[in-house]
XYZ file of C-alpha atoms in Angstrom:
763
model
C -30.035 2.289 -27.041
C -31.437 -1.186 -27.724
C -33.819 -2.564 -25.286
C -31.022 -5.075 -24.363
C -28.831 -2.461 -23.849
C -31.263 -0.589 -21.661
C -32.083 -3.877 -19.691
C -28.339 -4.459 -19.087
C -27.908 -1.005 -18.092
C -30.954 -0.948 -15.338
C -29.555 -4.523 -13.897
C -26.015 -2.847 -13.401
C -27.624 0.327 -11.900
C -29.646 -1.792 -9.364
C -26.529 -3.955 -8.820
C -24.534 -1.043 -8.109
C -27.212 0.786 -5.827
C -27.509 -2.462 -3.822
C -23.845 -2.672 -3.336
C -23.618 0.782 -1.975
C -26.321 0.274 0.563
C -24.810 -3.427 1.499
C -21.615 -1.776 1.923
C -22.773 1.197 4.005
C -24.975 -1.162 6.264
C -22.007 -3.519 6.661
C -19.705 -0.734 7.758
C -22.560 0.242 10.120
C -22.880 -2.921 11.709
C -19.112 -2.965 12.319
C -19.200 0.327 13.970
C -22.010 -0.416 16.127
C -20.328 -3.616 17.252
C -17.327 -1.528 18.055
C -19.522 1.418 19.723
C -20.912 -1.174 21.973
C -17.385 -1.974 23.670
C -16.791 1.846 24.370
C -16.376 2.282 27.819
C -17.967 5.678 29.064
C -15.841 7.526 31.553
C -17.963 8.212 34.483
C -15.616 11.362 34.821
C -15.137 12.637 31.431
C -12.170 15.197 30.820
C -14.462 17.990 29.740
C -17.090 18.537 32.207
C -17.372 22.587 32.606
C -16.743 23.353 29.219
C -13.527 23.934 30.192
C -10.353 21.822 30.670
C -8.139 22.075 33.843
C -4.585 21.115 33.588
C -4.516 19.607 37.001
C -6.919 17.647 36.597
C -5.810 16.227 33.097
C -2.251 15.238 34.463
C -3.953 13.070 37.200
C -5.107 10.650 34.470
C -3.722 8.755 31.932
C -6.326 9.904 29.522
C -5.719 13.587 30.111
C -1.726 13.086 29.873
C -2.233 11.543 26.755
C -4.809 14.013 25.408
C -1.914 16.693 26.203
C 0.566 14.661 24.103
C -1.497 14.099 21.401
C -2.701 18.011 20.937
C 0.976 18.816 20.734
C 0.379 17.163 17.331
C -2.082 19.788 16.267
C -0.990 23.048 14.318
C 2.760 22.210 14.965
C 3.889 25.087 12.665
C 2.417 27.354 15.142
C 3.424 28.764 18.511
C 2.536 26.486 21.644
C -0.375 29.238 22.973
C -2.228 28.954 19.861
C -5.451 27.364 20.847
C -5.632 23.697 20.126
C -8.064 20.871 20.744
C -11.146 22.875 19.567
C -10.029 25.574 21.378
C -10.140 23.767 24.691
C -6.419 23.900 25.077
C -4.333 26.744 25.257
C -0.558 26.419 26.684
C 1.385 28.669 28.692
C 4.583 28.906 30.150
C 5.583 30.009 33.467
C 7.445 33.667 32.980
C 10.525 32.102 33.703
C 10.505 29.541 30.832
C 8.445 31.362 28.436
C 9.370 33.251 25.113
C 9.182 37.096 25.147
C 6.304 37.140 22.954
C 3.813 34.471 24.895
C 0.642 36.544 25.288
C -0.901 37.128 28.676
C -2.541 33.988 30.230
C -6.474 33.763 29.213
C -9.006 32.430 31.991
C -9.645 28.957 30.158
C -5.871 28.382 29.354
C -3.500 25.728 30.878
C -0.603 27.181 32.908
C 2.289 24.506 32.681
C 4.438 23.802 35.832
C 7.949 24.833 36.699
C 10.678 22.428 35.514
C 12.766 21.712 38.547
C 15.993 19.390 38.987
C 16.539 16.231 40.984
C 17.470 18.382 43.893
C 13.811 20.250 43.666
C 15.381 23.533 42.437
C 13.669 25.539 39.254
C 15.369 25.900 36.133
C 15.071 28.877 33.920
C 14.733 29.129 30.292
C 18.261 29.654 29.754
C 19.118 26.415 31.618
C 16.598 24.281 29.875
C 17.943 25.458 26.426
C 21.449 24.506 28.007
C 19.772 20.726 28.482
C 19.178 20.888 24.768
C 22.748 22.383 23.763
C 24.092 19.786 25.699
C 22.964 16.819 23.690
C 26.203 15.690 21.842
C 26.732 16.891 18.503
C 23.351 18.302 18.345
C 22.929 19.936 14.634
C 19.497 19.174 13.685
C 17.833 22.945 13.392
C 14.304 23.723 12.626
C 15.423 23.891 8.590
C 16.986 20.399 8.683
C 14.680 17.267 7.129
C 14.707 14.758 9.802
C 14.680 11.273 8.436
C 13.822 7.837 10.620
C 16.386 6.227 7.901
C 18.983 8.382 8.874
C 21.548 6.822 11.309
C 22.443 9.886 12.941
C 19.294 11.698 13.148
C 17.731 8.642 14.781
C 20.895 8.696 17.473
C 19.760 12.470 18.164
C 16.364 11.328 18.580
C 17.027 8.607 20.852
C 18.851 10.709 23.151
C 15.995 13.406 22.943
C 13.346 11.206 23.622
C 15.490 9.367 26.398
C 15.951 13.013 28.109
C 11.990 13.334 27.699
C 10.910 10.005 29.114
C 13.281 9.583 31.974
C 11.864 12.680 33.461
C 10.428 12.029 36.765
C 7.193 13.888 36.459
C 5.204 14.213 33.822
C 4.946 17.909 34.363
C 8.795 18.329 34.125
C 8.565 16.255 30.460
C 5.725 17.999 29.129
C 6.989 21.398 29.974
C 10.521 20.675 28.792
C 8.872 19.395 25.578
C 6.657 22.579 25.030
C 10.067 24.612 25.480
C 12.274 22.518 23.109
C 9.363 22.675 20.299
C 10.464 26.084 18.989
C 14.039 24.636 18.418
C 13.395 21.319 16.644
C 12.223 21.023 12.935
C 8.385 19.969 12.702
C 9.150 16.749 11.717
C 11.682 15.872 14.583
C 9.372 17.280 17.024
C 6.404 15.228 15.898
C 8.635 12.231 15.898
C 9.484 13.017 19.554
C 5.909 12.972 20.421
C 5.334 9.462 18.961
C 8.508 8.471 20.691
C 7.406 9.799 24.250
C 3.874 7.851 23.368
C 5.510 4.628 22.601
C 7.888 4.592 25.663
C 6.174 6.796 28.481
C 4.368 4.093 30.898
C 2.024 6.963 32.239
C 0.105 7.391 29.179
C -1.885 5.589 26.373
C -0.215 3.733 23.262
C -2.884 5.092 20.652
C -1.746 7.824 17.978
C -4.128 9.467 15.489
C -3.926 9.038 11.914
C -0.760 10.416 10.716
C -2.287 11.660 7.670
C -4.487 14.002 9.802
C -1.430 15.218 11.688
C 0.930 15.998 8.524
C -1.036 16.121 5.667
C 1.684 17.775 3.605
C 3.495 14.761 3.582
C 0.382 12.986 1.704
C -1.158 15.454 -0.226
C 0.194 17.444 -3.225
C 1.030 20.840 -2.537
C -1.503 22.577 -4.904
C -4.376 20.644 -2.843
C -3.044 22.085 0.085
C -3.062 25.684 -1.078
C -6.689 25.024 -2.193
C -7.745 23.814 0.915
C -6.231 26.728 2.911
C -7.680 29.211 0.471
C -11.240 27.746 0.778
C -10.571 27.235 4.573
C -9.432 31.147 4.843
C -12.604 32.392 2.937
C -14.898 30.939 5.310
C -13.300 31.801 8.661
C -15.259 34.848 9.218
C -18.652 32.687 9.307
C -17.441 30.759 12.392
C -17.363 32.988 15.635
C -16.650 30.733 18.433
C -13.314 29.250 19.169
C -14.842 26.215 20.954
C -16.684 23.969 18.478
C -19.037 21.042 19.556
C -18.570 17.516 18.192
C -21.150 17.124 15.234
C -20.854 20.988 14.159
C -20.081 21.955 10.871
C -16.658 22.600 12.099
C -16.039 19.293 13.007
C -17.425 17.903 9.736
C -15.234 19.960 7.704
C -15.799 22.013 4.661
C -15.251 19.583 1.552
C -12.608 20.113 -0.981
C -12.444 17.525 -3.804
C -9.471 16.735 -5.710
C -9.092 14.988 -9.200
C -6.557 12.524 -7.935
C -3.805 11.927 -10.525
C -4.704 14.451 -12.837
C -3.201 17.968 -14.056
C -1.004 19.153 -11.391
C -1.314 16.207 -9.208
C 0.117 14.008 -11.717
C 3.703 12.633 -10.799
C 4.472 10.683 -13.713
C 3.503 11.134 -17.786
C 0.829 9.142 -19.322
C 3.578 7.188 -21.192
C 5.615 6.095 -18.055
C 4.168 2.551 -17.401
C 5.080 2.866 -13.847
C 2.708 5.721 -13.622
C -0.390 3.341 -13.623
C 0.456 2.301 -10.159
C -0.571 5.702 -8.656
C -3.853 4.784 -6.985
C -1.296 2.391 -4.791
C 2.070 3.646 -4.519
C 0.566 7.267 -3.668
C -2.196 6.377 -1.559
C -2.400 8.486 1.810
C -3.408 5.477 3.811
C -0.914 3.050 2.350
C 2.036 5.604 3.040
C 0.571 6.369 6.516
C 0.495 2.744 7.088
C 4.088 1.940 6.593
C 5.099 5.046 8.555
C 2.979 4.169 11.485
C 4.234 0.432 11.309
C 7.903 1.919 11.590
C 6.761 4.366 14.185
C 5.557 1.421 16.269
C 7.915 -1.287 15.896
C 11.447 0.426 14.760
C 11.860 3.281 17.611
C 15.101 2.773 19.283
C 15.553 1.936 22.660
C 18.012 0.151 24.705
C 17.993 -3.749 24.318
C 15.988 -5.240 26.763
C 14.345 -2.315 28.251
C 10.763 -1.995 28.952
C 10.218 0.654 26.454
C 7.565 -0.434 24.175
C 9.447 -0.652 20.755
C 12.022 -3.182 21.995
C 9.396 -5.068 24.107
C 7.376 -6.007 20.599
C 7.937 -9.888 20.435
C 9.868 -10.946 17.477
C 10.281 -7.544 16.141
C 13.042 -8.138 13.585
C 10.828 -11.131 12.012
C 7.931 -8.491 11.951
C 10.128 -6.285 9.934
C 10.925 -9.066 7.365
C 7.520 -10.139 7.155
C 5.766 -7.110 6.712
C 7.830 -5.754 3.842
C 7.623 -9.196 2.273
C 3.926 -8.724 2.096
C 4.360 -5.200 1.019
C 6.159 -6.809 -2.060
C 3.455 -9.391 -2.521
C 0.917 -6.630 -2.635
C 2.818 -4.450 -4.860
C 3.508 -7.463 -7.041
C -0.160 -8.176 -7.004
C -0.819 -4.354 -8.226
C 1.479 -4.500 -10.798
C 0.005 -7.644 -12.497
C -3.429 -5.921 -12.094
C -2.384 -3.070 -14.522
C -0.567 -5.223 -16.812
C 3.161 -4.842 -15.562
C 6.278 -7.039 -15.150
C 6.752 -8.440 -11.446
C 9.017 -6.214 -9.454
C 12.875 -6.436 -10.470
C 15.482 -6.348 -7.561
C 17.352 -3.293 -7.176
C 20.358 -5.513 -6.528
C 24.352 -5.085 -6.720
C 24.113 -5.649 -10.428
C 22.233 -2.431 -10.787
C 23.953 0.044 -8.509
C 26.265 1.133 -10.875
C 23.810 1.735 -13.624
C 21.254 4.683 -14.089
C 18.189 4.623 -12.779
C 15.113 4.460 -14.137
C 12.525 6.212 -14.243
C 12.703 9.640 -12.042
C 9.903 10.647 -9.764
C 8.763 13.683 -8.411
C 6.240 13.430 -5.591
C 4.891 17.101 -6.289
C 4.735 17.368 -2.278
C 5.322 20.806 -0.922
C 3.701 24.307 -0.644
C 4.212 27.205 -3.405
C 7.961 27.047 -4.569
C 8.787 24.858 -1.397
C 9.365 21.255 -2.624
C 8.869 19.320 0.414
C 10.895 16.226 -0.980
C 13.589 16.693 -3.826
C 12.665 15.210 -7.297
C 14.882 12.265 -8.405
C 15.963 13.079 -12.091
C 15.962 10.128 -14.405
C 19.196 8.266 -14.853
C 20.693 9.144 -11.633
C 23.443 6.627 -10.609
C 24.635 5.642 -7.127
C 28.213 7.497 -6.017
C 31.108 4.943 -6.092
C 31.410 5.637 -2.303
C 27.849 4.746 -1.410
C 28.168 1.238 -3.704
C 31.126 0.612 -1.704
C 29.699 0.687 1.536
C 26.476 -1.011 0.641
C 28.856 -4.039 -0.974
C 30.410 -4.153 2.348
C 27.261 -4.204 4.493
C 25.832 -6.787 2.212
C 29.133 -9.018 2.264
C 29.023 -9.032 6.060
C 25.229 -10.262 6.038
C 25.827 -12.851 3.757
C 28.633 -14.405 5.579
C 26.583 -14.395 8.487
C 23.785 -16.349 6.647
C 26.467 -18.695 5.185
C 27.762 -19.630 8.514
C 24.221 -19.724 10.335
C 25.316 -17.513 13.420
C 24.772 -13.711 14.049
C 27.035 -11.994 16.479
C 25.528 -9.301 18.367
C 27.696 -8.170 21.090
C 28.673 -10.933 23.302
C 25.546 -12.804 22.335
C 25.848 -15.466 19.301
C 22.309 -16.434 17.644
C 22.639 -19.676 15.962
C 20.017 -19.310 12.645
C 18.125 -22.486 12.570
C 14.698 -23.779 12.506
C 14.065 -26.395 15.571
C 10.701 -27.277 17.138
C 8.482 -25.647 14.653
C 10.179 -22.244 15.355
C 12.463 -20.010 13.059
C 15.159 -19.166 15.672
C 17.333 -17.037 13.498
C 15.064 -14.839 11.316
C 14.063 -12.220 13.896
C 17.639 -11.368 14.640
C 18.441 -11.302 11.035
C 15.569 -9.002 10.288
C 17.174 -6.605 13.275
C 20.425 -6.567 11.564
C 19.354 -6.083 8.135
C 17.075 -3.035 9.172
C 19.898 -1.919 11.306
C 17.854 -1.875 14.459
C 19.540 -1.338 17.920
C 21.364 -3.403 18.953
C 22.605 -4.684 15.613
C 24.111 -1.564 14.396
C 25.424 -0.374 17.757
C 27.907 -3.665 17.208
C 28.987 -2.089 13.553
C 29.663 -5.768 12.419
C 26.928 -5.810 9.759
C 26.624 -2.265 8.853
C 23.559 -0.328 7.908
C 21.995 -2.088 4.858
C 18.321 -1.393 4.712
C 18.435 1.997 6.043
C 21.465 2.906 4.091
C 19.616 1.798 0.955
C 16.863 4.253 1.515
C 19.304 7.129 2.294
C 21.300 6.526 -0.944
C 18.516 6.060 -2.982
C 16.653 9.303 -1.152
C 19.852 11.284 -2.135
C 20.340 10.441 -5.809
C 19.408 14.058 -6.944
C 22.725 15.069 -5.589
C 21.532 18.289 -4.305
C 19.561 20.116 -1.391
C 16.715 18.400 0.404
C 15.819 14.647 0.621
C 14.059 12.247 -1.981
C 11.047 10.269 -0.769
C 12.718 7.280 -0.311
C 14.538 8.803 2.849
C 11.217 9.117 4.494
C 9.062 5.948 6.003
C 5.926 8.371 5.561
C 5.918 8.686 1.628
C 8.935 6.109 0.659
C 6.423 3.951 -0.870
C 5.345 6.495 -3.404
C 8.548 5.778 -5.068
C 8.734 2.915 -7.621
C 12.420 2.262 -6.397
C 10.560 1.287 -2.895
C 9.132 -2.272 -4.172
C 12.523 -2.714 -6.279
C 14.781 -2.115 -3.153
C 12.443 -4.384 -0.939
C 12.660 -7.084 -3.606
C 16.559 -6.775 -2.931
C 16.034 -7.044 0.773
C 13.608 -10.016 0.656
C 15.778 -12.005 -1.913
C 18.492 -11.593 1.135
C 15.954 -13.190 3.519
C 15.236 -15.819 0.989
C 18.984 -16.982 1.018
C 18.524 -17.882 4.503
C 15.199 -19.361 4.431
C 16.300 -21.602 1.428
C 18.989 -22.775 3.929
C 16.382 -24.206 6.315
C 15.176 -26.881 3.461
C 11.543 -27.964 2.822
C 8.861 -28.207 5.403
C 8.577 -31.809 6.348
C 4.997 -33.644 6.920
C 5.583 -33.322 10.545
C 5.462 -29.397 10.295
C 2.567 -29.110 7.713
C 0.234 -32.214 8.931
C -2.714 -31.958 11.526
C -3.842 -35.344 11.780
C -7.616 -35.925 12.291
C -8.578 -32.711 10.606
C -10.099 -32.307 7.205
C -11.255 -28.938 5.767
C -13.807 -28.636 3.065
C -16.461 -26.360 1.320
C -14.093 -23.208 1.227
C -16.225 -20.419 -0.025
C -16.231 -16.707 -0.117
C -19.377 -14.773 -0.645
C -19.305 -10.994 -1.088
C -22.099 -9.185 0.959
C -24.067 -7.947 -2.734
C -25.765 -10.626 -4.317
C -23.013 -11.947 -6.504
C -22.255 -15.596 -7.224
C -19.820 -17.585 -4.758
C -16.182 -16.689 -5.127
C -16.956 -13.694 -6.862
C -15.207 -10.513 -5.031
C -15.326 -7.024 -6.402
C -13.094 -3.631 -5.995
C -13.671 -0.190 -7.537
C -12.134 3.174 -7.186
C -14.106 4.881 -4.434
C -14.356 8.584 -5.829
C -16.013 9.410 -2.678
C -13.119 8.666 -0.145
C -12.379 11.322 2.303
C -9.837 12.468 4.900
C -10.549 15.196 7.320
C -7.886 17.255 8.176
C -7.623 20.036 10.845
C -4.237 20.229 12.141
C -1.103 21.987 11.298
C -1.840 25.260 9.239
C -5.047 23.966 7.344
C -6.991 26.036 9.756
C -6.562 29.028 12.132
C -8.708 30.428 14.822
C -12.240 30.685 13.440
C -11.650 28.909 10.417
C -13.182 25.433 9.451
C -11.452 22.024 8.887
C -10.694 20.556 5.343
C -12.579 17.682 4.043
C -10.209 16.276 1.173
C -12.293 14.071 -0.968
C -10.430 11.975 -3.417
C -10.470 8.525 -5.408
C -9.040 5.607 -3.562
C -9.163 1.595 -3.936
C -11.711 -0.398 -1.998
C -13.579 -3.628 -2.279
C -17.023 -5.061 -1.482
C -16.666 -6.889 2.013
C -16.830 -10.498 1.803
C -17.212 -13.610 3.878
C -14.856 -16.797 4.450
C -16.642 -19.931 5.174
C -15.667 -23.394 5.313
C -16.209 -26.669 7.426
C -13.880 -28.610 9.710
C -14.244 -32.172 10.017
C -12.345 -33.308 13.443
C -12.072 -36.769 14.929
C -10.241 -35.299 17.564
C -11.163 -34.190 21.429
C -11.848 -30.576 21.642
C -8.747 -28.919 20.407
C -7.674 -25.742 18.960
C -5.710 -24.682 15.565
C -4.367 -21.751 13.571
C -6.128 -20.652 10.183
C -3.972 -18.974 7.540
C -5.440 -17.874 4.672
C -3.628 -16.819 1.368
C -4.511 -15.165 -1.850
C -2.291 -16.092 -5.078
C -2.709 -14.962 -8.572
C -3.704 -17.649 -10.634
C -2.397 -16.811 -14.275
C 1.056 -16.285 -13.416
C 3.851 -18.964 -14.382
C 6.995 -18.735 -12.788
C 9.844 -19.612 -15.068
C 13.094 -18.338 -13.342
C 14.642 -18.054 -9.971
C 13.955 -14.079 -9.997
C 10.395 -14.331 -8.281
C 9.090 -17.071 -6.499
C 5.725 -17.631 -4.928
C 6.421 -16.416 -1.413
C 6.680 -12.833 -3.177
C 3.400 -13.114 -4.866
C 1.496 -14.806 -2.032
C -0.541 -12.416 0.060
C -1.425 -13.636 3.761
C -5.353 -12.259 4.010
C -5.908 -13.474 7.501
C -4.538 -15.463 10.492
C -6.755 -16.559 13.336
C -7.419 -19.056 16.139
C -10.083 -21.730 15.665
C -11.731 -23.972 18.586
C -12.588 -27.585 17.110
C -14.975 -29.957 18.524
C -15.411 -33.393 17.399
C -17.684 -33.856 14.372
C -18.283 -31.128 11.741
C -17.242 -27.427 12.446
C -18.851 -24.619 10.276
C -16.588 -21.510 10.542
C -17.479 -18.147 9.175
C -15.000 -15.148 9.186
C -15.817 -11.740 7.643
C -12.853 -9.934 5.749
C -13.121 -7.008 7.935
C -12.183 -8.858 11.277
C -8.509 -9.791 9.304
C -5.925 -9.925 12.120
C -4.062 -7.927 9.448
C -6.245 -4.823 8.881
C -6.434 -1.688 11.099
C -9.620 -1.960 13.196
C -9.985 1.857 14.097
C -8.075 4.608 12.465
C -9.215 8.125 14.452
C -8.008 11.447 12.899
C -6.370 13.696 15.467
C -9.418 15.692 15.778
C -11.696 12.329 16.497
C -8.989 10.990 19.063
C -8.909 14.323 20.840
C -12.667 14.520 21.294
C -12.992 10.559 22.364
C -10.214 11.166 25.027
C -12.140 14.397 26.332
C -15.374 12.372 26.494
C -14.204 9.223 27.799
C -15.197 7.530 24.560
C -12.116 5.328 24.337
C -11.691 1.640 25.395
C -9.233 0.364 27.448
C -8.069 -1.879 24.439
C -7.903 0.950 22.289
C -5.882 3.021 24.537
C -3.162 0.644 24.812
C -3.103 -0.142 21.246
C -1.519 1.901 18.561
C -4.055 1.877 15.840
C -1.551 0.324 13.403
C -2.698 -1.907 10.489
C -3.119 -2.567 7.182
C -5.965 -0.253 5.526
C -8.757 -2.604 5.335
C -10.204 -0.712 2.274
C -7.248 -2.134 0.496
C -7.774 -5.586 1.672
C -8.021 -6.934 -1.967
C -5.671 -6.472 -4.880
C -7.354 -4.318 -7.938
C -7.875 -7.268 -9.906
C -9.113 -6.547 -13.813
C -12.383 -5.608 -15.455
C -12.753 -8.486 -16.925
C -12.089 -10.581 -13.820
C -8.633 -11.621 -12.706
C -8.413 -15.499 -11.452
C -7.048 -16.247 -8.307
C -6.440 -19.029 -5.679
C -7.533 -18.527 -1.942
C -4.997 -21.298 -0.184
C -6.470 -22.078 3.272
C -3.847 -23.919 5.709
C -5.153 -25.273 9.363
C -2.212 -25.742 11.658
C -2.134 -27.295 14.970
C -0.984 -25.125 17.762
C 2.585 -25.816 19.170
C 2.626 -27.091 22.706
C 4.315 -23.845 24.056
C 2.381 -21.318 21.725
C 1.020 -18.595 23.631
C -2.211 -19.248 21.788
C -2.947 -21.448 24.757
C -3.852 -18.672 27.116
C -4.005 -15.604 25.136
C -6.713 -13.122 25.593
C -8.513 -13.728 22.094
C -11.058 -11.079 23.002
C -8.252 -8.334 23.083
C -6.387 -9.853 20.185
C -9.202 -9.677 18.010
C -9.456 -5.783 18.763
C -5.909 -5.449 17.074
C -3.985 -6.197 13.903
C -1.787 -8.574 15.793
C -0.391 -10.273 12.558
C 0.714 -7.149 10.875
C 1.937 -5.108 13.757
C 2.860 -7.364 16.452
C 2.239 -7.839 20.127
C 4.171 -6.359 22.782
C 5.884 -9.031 25.249
C 4.155 -7.468 28.485
C 0.845 -8.107 26.694
C 1.489 -11.690 26.152
C 3.755 -11.929 23.040
C 2.915 -13.267 19.648
C 0.287 -16.313 20.077
C 1.500 -18.001 16.867
C 5.046 -19.438 17.301
C 5.427 -20.656 13.889
C 7.278 -18.621 11.464
C 5.231 -15.776 10.088
C 3.896 -16.382 6.713
C 4.217 -20.275 7.287
C 4.204 -22.252 5.350
C 4.757 -19.909 2.474
C 7.566 -18.128 4.168
C 9.938 -20.707 2.359
C 9.946 -21.510 -1.352
C 7.722 -24.838 -1.457
C 9.158 -27.868 -3.439
C 8.825 -27.393 -7.240
C 8.132 -23.745 -6.732
C 4.631 -24.198 -6.570
C 2.141 -23.883 -3.461
C 0.253 -26.825 -4.750
C 3.085 -29.124 -3.593
C 1.917 -28.303 0.092
C -1.160 -29.940 -0.687
C 0.433 -33.383 -0.658
C 2.538 -35.567 1.718
C 5.504 -37.202 0.913
C 4.054 -40.286 0.072
C 1.798 -38.457 -2.595
C -1.337 -38.569 -0.551
C -3.461 -35.410 -0.216
C -2.948 -33.609 2.747
C -6.648 -33.112 4.179
C -5.984 -29.713 6.546
C -5.128 -27.668 3.507
C -7.740 -26.676 1.060
C -8.031 -23.844 -1.697
C -10.580 -22.648 -4.105
C -10.827 -20.336 -7.298
C -11.970 -17.013 -6.848
C -12.044 -13.935 -9.320
C -11.884 -10.530 -8.451
C -13.505 -8.016 -10.880
C -12.504 -4.501 -10.677
C -14.996 -1.571 -11.450
C -13.215 1.790 -12.420
C -16.202 3.905 -11.577
C -19.075 2.141 -10.288
C -21.292 5.301 -9.587
C -20.272 7.563 -12.428
C -18.032 10.349 -10.300
C -14.999 10.333 -11.840
């Protein structure tokens, strides 16, 4: 090796070491800030090395602990120890199964179930309540799907039965009795639904990866984890473990992600290059978490959480548009073409490539593989075309009819008055499909694609947990976004009155990594040390250790935005929107427009004084990324010790994975433009009175805000001003006013994203 090569290698080693140290110190600083805000409950739930049922149900934190603990070891009977051994549930003899073991001194005896007259019900009467649910046919072996209209109708009736119980005691005992009659997926979903809708518990749920890992990790890996966990089962004697013990940390199991038996596509298949994104557990869990929070069905206008999400139909449209933007950017990073639409012209054609998720245990496949060349049934095609025609007709007429209500789809006073209703219709969210006027387009597409194998079981596209793994996911959502764009194009271009912020000028936009790199030089890398702790389901048994899975995940070096705002106005406020747009793409057709490429990186409010305002914003503070993502074990521990803030307790933990903030880029450096838009607040914006301290703790731009928490603080269309194709199809046209003069409240800068495939030589 030459002296120059040695010098370059040494410099690279020093830079990488510095990078690692800076990233860790940066992450620790964020954690320290979060820890300073923890509310330490003066009366923790766990005071005397045991949990008392009566005390648990007397507080919201205790009730929430009971609910989330039902998510642990779902495949095991209800009386199996949970929550590090501190919870062991027992039903009264009149409700219990014949094989329930004798009550232990540290166990929790649940309450009898009473009717409205106060009369106690026995087990047969409670089971009759389940059988009384109309057309109940989803038995434990059924693969439950949130995209299936019938399944969700049954889930709605179940969750309504649970939530409408007059007491938590009644509801909890009913749920425990019902557990053995429901499929694992359906029971887990019912727990999530209760958390969404019940007002006497919190809103936070654990990372869904830690609850049902078999939906996110290959079956061969799970088998390996169980085997290694079993080998250590005799080494740990106590059932109750303390936080920080070896049980809490978990026994590590390393997996060579996307290699050998874990590979889902052959080397020669180009779509397989996106494995690191499409199959990432956090990306898929985020998609499910979003649907769980914002797509739970309930009566229109009720106080239940999901229907109380402000502009939830628009959130559906916007979130999936941003997923499409991220998919397109990842495709460009690995040398693939932009996403093609899986639209009507392809519905009668064979579908390529096939896809096998490799999820499942032993000989049991959790999701059926889709063979290459499969074709939609003519019946499905006709139904989808009918639904599409009805939605397009509504777009042409500019009116949606929902029951007795007519919604005129138009743009008025800075607001899009139609997109939220249209989003509800396209998704088939209650109250749109109840009217059946517009069909079941989005969910029907997922269901049909998920059944292309024409056999037993369901494909991954029939599940929001893992639908993003399938290459057809992006193609299907390219089609649905094109449909939304038909509406957006009808609204025309934004005018100067929409885009101007008179008296305000933005300059000196710069991005700086936490490492000593040149300004506007960003770095991504494959983190081969990424890990997920699993201690739920049958990964562990009494006396065994948890499993710490290590795998490879895309990550990035954190960075900071800085810019200067010059204002000639009295003290005022504005909304900053930051977009990341690939610079080396030339759009020469109408197939893809810039709105399907521009990733909205952040959206936040700024307070401006007269003169110069220097503004700095960390990438980790983005209102799009998840601020905290606790595993089931971590959430249980924090609830027991009173270490959950009120803001966290009342928020679901939803958000885009902060590790995946940036697209991959390229090893030689991929050019991008960072486009910043500073808008004035609309007069009636909730931003004027919003609690920004609370909002900054959430990912409100990605997951929305409940109406009872103040609603969305920004009234402008989500994605503004790149929710509509700009003049000439280029974002640069927005930089200029109608008279050709530059618009001073918009700015951009050039950046490069460099990808390091193996920065520490761990692959």
